[in-house]
Amino acid sequence: MSAHVIDGKALAQDIRAAVARDIAQFHRQTGIRPGLAVFLVGDDPASAVYVRNKKKACDQAGLMVDEHTLPATTSQAELLRLIEQANSDSRIHGILVQLPLPPQIESKIVLNAVSPEKDVDGFHPCNMGRLVEGDPRIVPCTPYGILKMIQSTGQAIEGKRAVVLGRSNIVGKPMAILLLQHHATVTVCHSRTKELPAICREADIVVAAIGRAQYVKAEMVKPGAIVIDVGINRLDDGRLVGDVDFDPVRERAGWISPVPGGVGPMTIAMLLVNTIEAAKRLVQRA
Ligand code: GUN
C-alpha cells in the first residue's frame, strides 16, 4: 500500500489565504499594516532564495516588508545597530535574521538582540524558554509547520512514539519539545546515536532533519508511520532530494511529506502566522 502524500504546498496555501484575510481585517480595524523587517547578510545562494520566497509570500498576504540586504563584510556592530532600530520602530512587528550569518558575526548575540515580542522566528532564548516551559508565545516556523502537517493527517499525537532525527536549535530541539507538549513519547537521534535504524523503526512519527540525502530507508520505517522530511539536499546529478528515500519509504509509510512541496512552504506560511500574531499582541499592548 502506498502512503498518503502530505501536500505541504496546498496546506500552506490554505494557511496563507487565512492569514491574508486576518491581515485585511486587522488593517480595517486598526489602520495598521503589519510590518516585517528581514535581514539577509552575505551571499549564501540558498538564503537568497529563501528570503525571496518569504518576501513574495508577505507581499501576497498584505504584510509590509522592510528588506535589508547587507554585504558579507557587514560588521556585527552594524547589524546590531540595525536590529535595535527595528526593535524600536513601531511600524515593524516582526524581525527575521536569515541564517547562516557570515563568520565575523556571532549568531547567538544577534538572535538575542531581537526583541522577543518581534522575534517571529522564535529563536530568542525567551521564546525557546517559554516553549520548553509549555507556555509558548512564538514557536519556530519549521517545527510549527510540521506540527500542522502531522495534525492534518487526522492521527492523534498523544501517546504515540515520535523520533526526531537531528538536534539543531532551528528544527530538531524545538520539534522534540513541541511533540512532547502534544503528549508524544519523544526520542531525539543524532550523529552519535547508536542503533539509530532500530530506534527509528519503533516510531509512529518520524521527523527527519539531519541534512543527509535519502538517509531514511524503507527498512528504518514502521509500516503505517507518519514520515516528515525536512531535508533539502542537492545530488550530484542536480536533483533536489530530502533526508528520506522517498519512493521506497512511500511504499511502507502511512503518510509521507515530499521534497520539494512539503515542509518548505509550511515554514513560510507559519512565518506569516507568527508575524500577524505578533502584530496583534504589540498593538493590543500599545
Ligand atoms: N535558515 C534556515 N532556516 C531558517 C529559518 O527558519 N529562519 C531563519 N531566519 N533562517 C533560517
Coordinates of N, CA, C and O in Angstrom, one line a residue, residues 130-274:
R130 N 10.1 29.7 26.9 CA 8.6 29.6 27.0 C 8.1 28.3 26.4 O 7.3 27.6 27.0
L131 N 8.7 27.9 25.3 CA 8.3 26.6 24.6 C 8.7 25.5 25.5 O 7.8 24.5 25.7
V132 N 9.9 25.5 26.1 CA 10.3 24.4 27.0 C 9.4 24.3 28.2 O 9.1 23.2 28.7
E133 N 9.0 25.5 28.7 CA 8.2 25.5 29.9 C 6.7 25.1 29.6 O 5.9 24.9 30.6
G134 N 6.4 24.9 28.3 CA 5.0 24.5 28.0 C 4.0 25.7 27.9 O 2.8 25.5 28.0
D135 N 4.6 26.9 27.8 CA 3.8 28.1 27.6 C 4.3 28.9 26.5 O 4.7 30.1 26.6
P136 N 4.2 28.3 25.2 CA 4.9 29.0 24.1 C 4.2 30.3 23.7 O 2.9 30.4 23.8
R137 N 5.0 31.3 23.3 CA 4.4 32.5 22.7 C 4.7 32.5 21.2 O 3.7 32.5 20.4
I138 N 5.9 32.5 20.8 CA 6.2 32.4 19.4 C 7.0 31.1 19.1 O 8.1 30.9 19.7
V139 N 6.4 30.2 18.3 CA 7.0 28.9 18.0 C 7.8 28.9 16.7 O 7.3 29.5 15.7
P140 N 9.1 28.4 16.7 CA 9.9 28.4 15.4 C 9.1 27.9 14.3 O 8.4 26.9 14.4
C141 N 9.2 28.6 13.1 CA 8.3 28.3 12.0 C 8.3 26.9 11.4 O 7.3 26.4 11.1
T142 N 9.5 26.3 11.3 CA 9.6 25.0 10.7 C 8.9 23.9 11.6 O 8.0 23.2 11.1
P143 N 9.3 23.8 12.9 CA 8.6 22.9 13.7 C 7.1 23.1 13.8 O 6.3 22.2 13.8
Y144 N 6.7 24.4 13.8 CA 5.3 24.8 13.9 C 4.5 24.3 12.7 O 3.5 23.7 12.8
G145 N 5.2 24.5 11.5 CA 4.6 24.0 10.3 C 4.5 22.5 10.2 O 3.5 21.9 9.7
I146 N 5.5 21.8 10.7 CA 5.5 20.3 10.8 C 4.4 19.8 11.7 O 3.7 18.9 11.3
L147 N 4.2 20.5 12.8 CA 3.1 20.1 13.7 C 1.7 20.2 12.9 O 0.9 19.3 13.0
K148 N 1.5 21.3 12.2 CA 0.3 21.4 11.4 C 0.2 20.3 10.4 O -0.9 19.8 10.1
M149 N 1.3 19.9 9.8 CA 1.3 18.8 8.8 C 0.9 17.5 9.5 O 0.1 16.7 8.9
I150 N 1.5 17.2 10.6 CA 1.1 16.0 11.3 C -0.4 16.0 11.7 O -1.1 15.0 11.5
Q151 N -0.8 17.1 12.2 CA -2.2 17.3 12.6 C -3.2 17.1 11.4 O -4.3 16.6 11.5
S152 N -2.7 17.5 10.2 CA -3.5 17.4 9.0 C -3.8 15.9 8.6 O -4.7 15.7 7.8
T153 N -3.1 15.0 9.2 CA -3.3 13.6 8.9 C -4.6 13.1 9.6 O -5.1 12.0 9.3
G154 N -5.0 13.8 10.7 CA -6.1 13.4 11.5 C -5.7 12.4 12.5 O -6.6 11.9 13.3
Q155 N -4.5 12.0 12.6 CA -4.0 11.0 13.6 C -3.6 11.7 14.9 O -3.0 12.8 14.9
A156 N -4.0 11.1 16.0 CA -3.6 11.7 17.3 C -2.1 11.6 17.5 O -1.4 10.7 17.0
I157 N -1.6 12.6 18.2 CA -0.1 12.6 18.5 C 0.0 12.0 19.9 O 1.0 11.3 20.2
E158 N -1.0 12.3 20.8 CA -0.9 11.8 22.1 C -0.6 10.3 22.2 O -1.3 9.5 21.6
G159 N 0.3 10.0 23.0 CA 0.6 8.6 23.3 C 1.5 7.9 22.2 O 1.9 6.7 22.4
K160 N 1.7 8.6 21.1 CA 2.5 8.0 20.0 C 4.0 8.1 20.3 O 4.5 8.9 21.1
R161 N 4.7 7.2 19.6 CA 6.2 7.3 19.7 C 6.7 8.2 18.6 O 6.4 7.9 17.4
A162 N 7.4 9.2 18.9 CA 7.9 10.1 17.8 C 9.5 10.1 17.9 O 10.0 10.1 19.0
V163 N 10.1 10.0 16.7 CA 11.5 10.1 16.7 C 11.9 11.3 15.8 O 11.4 11.5 14.7
V164 N 12.7 12.2 16.4 CA 13.3 13.3 15.7 C 14.7 13.0 15.3 O 15.5 12.7 16.2
L165 N 15.0 13.1 14.0 CA 16.4 12.9 13.6 C 17.0 14.2 13.4 O 16.6 15.0 12.5
G166 N 18.0 14.6 14.3 CA 18.6 15.9 14.2 C 18.3 16.7 15.5 O 17.2 16.6 16.0
R167 N 19.3 17.5 15.9 CA 19.2 18.2 17.2 C 19.5 19.7 17.1 O 20.1 20.3 18.0
S168 N 19.2 20.3 15.9 CA 19.6 21.7 15.7 C 18.6 22.6 16.5 O 17.5 22.1 16.9
N169 N 19.1 23.8 16.8 CA 18.2 24.7 17.5 C 17.0 25.2 16.7 O 16.0 25.6 17.2
I170 N 17.2 25.2 15.4 CA 16.1 25.6 14.5 C 15.0 24.6 14.3 O 13.8 25.0 14.2
V171 N 15.4 23.3 14.2 CA 14.4 22.3 13.9 C 14.3 21.2 15.0 O 13.3 21.1 15.7
G172 N 15.4 20.5 15.2 CA 15.3 19.2 16.0 C 14.9 19.5 17.4 O 13.9 18.9 17.9
K173 N 15.6 20.4 18.1 CA 15.2 20.6 19.5 C 13.8 21.2 19.7 O 13.0 20.6 20.5
P174 N 13.4 22.3 19.0 CA 12.1 22.8 19.2 C 11.0 21.8 18.8 O 9.9 21.7 19.4
M175 N 11.3 21.0 17.7 CA 10.4 20.0 17.3 C 10.1 18.9 18.4 O 8.9 18.5 18.6
A176 N 11.2 18.5 19.0 CA 11.0 17.5 20.1 C 10.2 18.0 21.2 O 9.3 17.3 21.7
I177 N 10.4 19.3 21.6 CA 9.7 19.9 22.7 C 8.2 20.0 22.3 O 7.3 19.8 23.1
L178 N 7.9 20.4 21.1 CA 6.6 20.6 20.6 C 5.8 19.3 20.6 O 4.6 19.2 21.0
L179 N 6.4 18.2 20.1 CA 5.8 16.9 20.1 C 5.5 16.4 21.6 O 4.5 15.8 21.9
L180 N 6.5 16.7 22.4 CA 6.4 16.4 23.9 C 5.2 17.1 24.5 O 4.4 16.5 25.2
Q181 N 5.0 18.4 24.1 CA 3.9 19.2 24.6 C 2.6 18.6 24.1 O 1.6 18.7 24.8
H182 N 2.6 17.9 23.0 CA 1.4 17.2 22.5 C 1.3 15.8 22.9 O 0.6 15.0 22.3
H183 N 2.1 15.5 23.9 CA 2.0 14.2 24.6 C 2.5 13.0 23.8 O 2.0 11.9 24.0
A184 N 3.4 13.2 22.9 CA 4.1 12.1 22.3 C 5.2 11.6 23.2 O 5.6 12.4 24.1
T185 N 5.7 10.4 23.0 CA 6.9 9.9 23.7 C 8.0 10.1 22.7 O 8.0 9.5 21.6
V186 N 8.9 11.0 23.0 CA 9.9 11.6 22.0 C 11.3 11.1 22.2 O 11.8 11.1 23.4
T187 N 11.9 10.7 21.2 CA 13.3 10.3 21.2 C 14.0 11.2 20.1 O 13.5 11.4 19.0
V188 N 15.1 11.8 20.5 CA 15.9 12.6 19.6 C 17.2 11.8 19.2 O 18.0 11.4 20.1
C189 N 17.4 11.6 17.9 CA 18.6 10.9 17.5 C 19.5 11.9 16.7 O 19.0 12.9 16.2
H190 N 20.8 11.6 16.8 CA 21.8 12.5 16.1 C 23.0 11.7 15.7 O 23.0 10.4 15.8
S191 N 24.1 12.4 15.3 CA 25.2 11.7 14.7 C 25.9 10.7 15.6 O 26.6 9.8 15.2
R192 N 25.7 10.9 17.0 CA 26.4 9.9 17.9 C 25.4 8.8 18.4 O 25.8 8.0 19.2
T193 N 24.2 8.8 17.9 CA 23.2 7.8 18.3 C 23.6 6.4 17.9 O 24.0 6.3 16.7
K194 N 23.5 5.5 18.8 CA 23.8 4.1 18.4 C 22.5 3.4 18.1 O 21.5 3.7 18.7
E195 N 22.6 2.6 17.1 CA 21.4 1.8 16.6 C 20.2 2.6 16.2 O 19.1 2.4 16.6
L196 N 20.6 3.7 15.5 CA 19.5 4.6 15.1 C 18.4 4.0 14.2 O 17.3 4.2 14.5
P197 N 18.8 3.1 13.3 CA 17.7 2.5 12.5 C 16.7 1.7 13.3 O 15.5 1.8 13.1
A198 N 17.2 1.0 14.4 CA 16.3 0.3 15.3 C 15.3 1.2 16.0 O 14.2 0.9 16.2
I199 N 15.9 2.4 16.5 CA 15.1 3.4 17.2 C 14.0 3.9 16.3 O 12.9 4.1 16.6
C200 N 14.5 4.3 15.1 CA 13.6 4.9 14.1 C 12.4 3.9 13.7 O 11.3 4.4 13.6
R201 N 12.7 2.7 13.7 CA 11.7 1.7 13.3 C 10.6 1.6 14.3 O 9.5 1.0 14.0
E202 N 10.8 2.0 15.5 CA 9.8 2.0 16.6 C 8.8 3.2 16.5 O 7.8 3.2 17.1
A203 N 9.1 4.1 15.6 CA 8.4 5.4 15.6 C 7.1 5.4 14.8 O 7.1 4.9 13.7
D204 N 6.0 6.0 15.5 CA 4.8 6.2 14.7 C 4.9 7.5 13.9 O 4.2 7.7 13.0
I205 N 5.8 8.4 14.4 CA 6.0 9.7 13.8 C 7.5 9.9 13.6 O 8.2 9.8 14.6
V206 N 8.0 10.1 12.4 CA 9.4 10.4 12.2 C 9.6 11.7 11.6 O 8.9 12.1 10.6
V207 N 10.4 12.6 12.2 CA 10.8 13.9 11.6 C 12.2 13.8 11.3 O 13.1 13.7 12.2
A208 N 12.6 13.9 10.0 CA 14.0 13.7 9.5 C 14.6 15.1 9.2 O 14.1 15.8 8.3
A209 N 15.5 15.5 10.0 CA 16.2 16.8 9.8 C 17.6 16.7 10.1 O 18.2 17.3 11.0
I210 N 18.3 15.9 9.3 CA 19.7 15.6 9.6 C 20.6 16.1 8.4 O 21.8 16.1 8.6
G211 N 20.0 16.5 7.3 CA 20.8 17.0 6.2 C 21.6 16.0 5.5 O 22.7 16.3 5.0
R212 N 21.1 14.8 5.4 CA 21.8 13.7 4.7 C 20.9 13.1 3.6 O 19.8 12.6 4.0
A213 N 21.3 13.3 2.4 CA 20.4 12.9 1.3 C 19.9 11.4 1.4 O 20.7 10.5 1.6
Q214 N 18.6 11.3 1.4 CA 17.9 9.9 1.3 C 18.4 9.0 2.4 O 18.6 7.8 2.2
Y215 N 18.7 9.5 3.6 CA 19.3 8.7 4.7 C 18.3 7.7 5.2 O 18.6 6.6 5.6
V216 N 17.0 8.1 5.3 CA 16.0 7.3 6.0 C 15.5 6.3 4.9 O 14.8 6.7 3.9
K217 N 15.8 5.0 5.1 CA 15.5 3.9 4.2 C 14.2 3.2 4.6 O 13.8 3.3 5.8
A218 N 13.6 2.5 3.7 CA 12.3 1.9 4.0 C 12.4 1.0 5.2 O 11.5 0.9 6.1
E219 N 13.5 0.2 5.4 CA 13.6 -0.7 6.5 C 13.7 0.0 7.8 O 13.7 -0.6 8.9
M220 N 13.9 1.3 7.8 CA 14.0 2.1 9.1 C 12.7 2.6 9.5 O 12.5 3.3 10.5
V221 N 11.6 2.3 8.7 CA 10.3 2.9 9.0 C 9.3 1.9 9.4 O 9.2 0.8 8.7
K222 N 8.6 2.2 10.4 CA 7.5 1.3 10.9 C 6.3 1.3 9.8 O 5.9 2.5 9.4
P223 N 5.8 0.2 9.4 CA 4.7 0.3 8.5 C 3.5 1.2 9.0 O 3.1 1.1 10.2
G224 N 3.0 2.1 8.2 CA 1.9 3.0 8.6 C 2.4 4.3 9.2 O 1.5 5.1 9.6
A225 N 3.7 4.5 9.5 CA 4.1 5.7 10.2 C 3.9 7.0 9.4 O 3.8 6.9 8.2
I226 N 3.9 8.1 10.2 CA 3.9 9.4 9.5 C 5.4 9.8 9.4 O 6.1 9.9 10.4
V227 N 5.8 10.1 8.2 CA 7.2 10.5 7.9 C 7.3 11.9 7.4 O 6.7 12.2 6.3
I228 N 7.9 12.8 8.1 CA 8.1 14.2 7.7 C 9.5 14.4 7.3 O 10.4 14.2 8.1
D229 N 9.7 15.0 6.1 CA 11.1 15.2 5.6 C 11.4 16.6 5.6 O 10.9 17.4 4.8
V230 N 12.4 17.0 6.4 CA 12.8 18.4 6.5 C 14.0 18.7 5.6 O 14.3 19.9 5.3
G231 N 14.6 17.7 5.1 CA 15.9 17.9 4.3 C 15.7 18.5 3.0 O 14.7 18.3 2.3
I232 N 16.7 19.2 2.6 CA 16.8 19.7 1.2 C 18.3 19.5 0.8 O 19.2 20.1 1.3
N233 N 18.5 18.5 -0.1 CA 19.9 18.1 -0.5 C 20.0 18.1 -2.0 O 19.1 17.6 -2.6
R234 N 21.1 18.6 -2.5 CA 21.3 18.5 -3.9 C 22.2 17.3 -4.3 O 23.3 17.2 -3.8
L235 N 21.7 16.4 -5.1 CA 22.5 15.3 -5.5 C 23.5 15.7 -6.7 O 23.3 16.8 -7.3
D236 N 24.5 14.9 -6.9 CA 25.5 15.2 -8.0 C 24.8 15.4 -9.3 O 25.3 16.2 -10.1
D237 N 23.7 14.7 -9.6 CA 23.0 14.8 -10.9 C 22.1 16.1 -10.9 O 21.4 16.3 -11.9
G238 N 22.1 16.9 -9.8 CA 21.4 18.1 -9.8 C 20.0 18.0 -9.2 O 19.4 19.0 -8.9
R239 N 19.6 16.7 -8.9 CA 18.2 16.6 -8.3 C 18.2 17.0 -6.9 O 19.2 16.9 -6.2
L240 N 17.0 17.6 -6.5 CA 16.8 18.0 -5.1 C 16.1 16.9 -4.4 O 15.0 16.5 -4.8
V241 N 16.7 16.4 -3.3 CA 16.0 15.4 -2.6 C 16.0 15.7 -1.1 O 16.8 16.5 -0.6
G242 N 15.2 15.0 -0.3 CA 15.1 15.2 1.1 C 16.1 14.2 1.9 O 17.0 13.6 1.3
D243 N 15.8 14.1 3.2 CA 16.6 13.2 4.0 C 16.0 11.8 4.0 O 16.5 10.9 4.6
V244 N 14.8 11.7 3.3 CA 14.1 10.4 3.2 C 14.2 9.8 1.8 O 14.1 10.6 0.8
D245 N 14.4 8.5 1.7 CA 14.5 7.8 0.4 C 13.0 7.6 0.0 O 12.4 6.6 0.3
F246 N 12.5 8.7 -0.7 CA 11.1 8.8 -0.9 C 10.3 7.6 -1.4 O 9.4 7.1 -0.8
D247 N 10.8 7.1 -2.6 CA 9.9 6.1 -3.3 C 9.8 4.8 -2.5 O 8.6 4.4 -2.3
P248 N 10.9 4.2 -2.0 CA 10.7 3.0 -1.2 C 10.0 3.3 0.1 O 9.1 2.5 0.6
V249 N 10.2 4.4 0.8 CA 9.6 4.7 2.1 C 8.1 4.9 1.9 O 7.3 4.5 2.7
R250 N 7.8 5.5 0.7 CA 6.3 5.8 0.4 C 5.5 4.5 0.4 O 4.4 4.4 0.8
E251 N 6.2 3.4 0.0 CA 5.5 2.1 -0.1 C 5.3 1.5 1.3 O 4.5 0.5 1.4
R252 N 5.9 2.0 2.3 CA 5.8 1.4 3.7 C 5.1 2.3 4.7 O 4.4 1.9 5.5
A253 N 5.3 3.6 4.5 CA 4.7 4.6 5.5 C 3.2 4.7 5.3 O 2.7 4.3 4.3
G254 N 2.6 5.3 6.3 CA 1.1 5.7 6.1 C 0.9 7.0 5.5 O 0.0 7.3 4.7
W255 N 1.8 8.0 5.9 CA 1.8 9.3 5.4 C 3.3 9.8 5.2 O 4.1 9.4 6.0
I256 N 3.5 10.5 4.1 CA 4.9 11.0 3.9 C 4.8 12.4 3.3 O 3.9 12.7 2.5
S257 N 5.8 13.2 3.6 CA 5.8 14.6 3.0 C 6.9 14.6 1.9 O 8.0 14.0 2.1
P258 N 6.6 15.2 0.8 CA 7.5 15.2 -0.3 C 8.6 16.4 -0.2 O 8.4 17.3 0.6
V259 N 9.6 16.3 -1.0 CA 10.6 17.4 -1.1 C 10.8 17.5 -2.6 O 11.2 16.6 -3.3
P260 N 10.6 18.7 -3.2 CA 10.0 19.9 -2.6 C 8.5 19.8 -2.4 O 7.9 18.8 -2.8
G261 N 7.9 20.8 -1.9 CA 6.4 20.8 -1.8 C 5.9 20.3 -0.4 O 4.7 20.0 -0.3
G262 N 6.8 20.1 0.5 CA 6.4 19.6 1.8 C 6.6 20.6 2.9 O 5.8 21.5 3.0
V263 N 7.7 20.5 3.7 CA 7.9 21.3 4.8 C 8.2 22.8 4.4 O 7.8 23.7 5.1
G264 N 9.0 23.0 3.3 CA 9.4 24.3 2.9 C 8.3 25.3 2.8 O 8.4 26.4 3.5
P265 N 7.2 25.1 2.1 CA 6.1 26.0 2.0 C 5.5 26.3 3.4 O 5.0 27.4 3.6
M266 N 5.5 25.3 4.2 CA 4.8 25.4 5.5 C 5.6 26.4 6.4 O 5.1 27.1 7.2
T267 N 7.0 26.3 6.3 CA 7.8 27.2 7.1 C 7.4 28.7 6.8 O 7.3 29.5 7.7
I268 N 7.2 29.0 5.5 CA 6.9 30.3 5.1 C 5.5 30.7 5.6 O 5.3 31.8 6.1
A269 N 4.5 29.8 5.5 CA 3.2 30.1 6.0 C 3.2 30.4 7.5 O 2.5 31.3 7.9
M270 N 4.0 29.7 8.2 CA 4.0 29.9 9.7 C 4.7 31.2 10.0 O 4.4 31.8 11.1
L271 N 5.6 31.6 9.2 CA 6.2 32.9 9.4 C 5.2 34.0 9.3 O 5.1 35.0 10.1
L272 N 4.2 33.9 8.4 CA 3.1 34.9 8.2 C 2.2 34.8 9.5 O 1.8 35.8 10.0
V273 N 1.9 33.6 9.9 CA 1.1 33.4 11.1 C 1.8 34.1 12.3 O 1.1 34.9 13.0
N274 N 3.1 33.8 12.5 CA 3.8 34.4 13.6 C 3.8 35.9 13.6 O 3.8 36.6 14.6

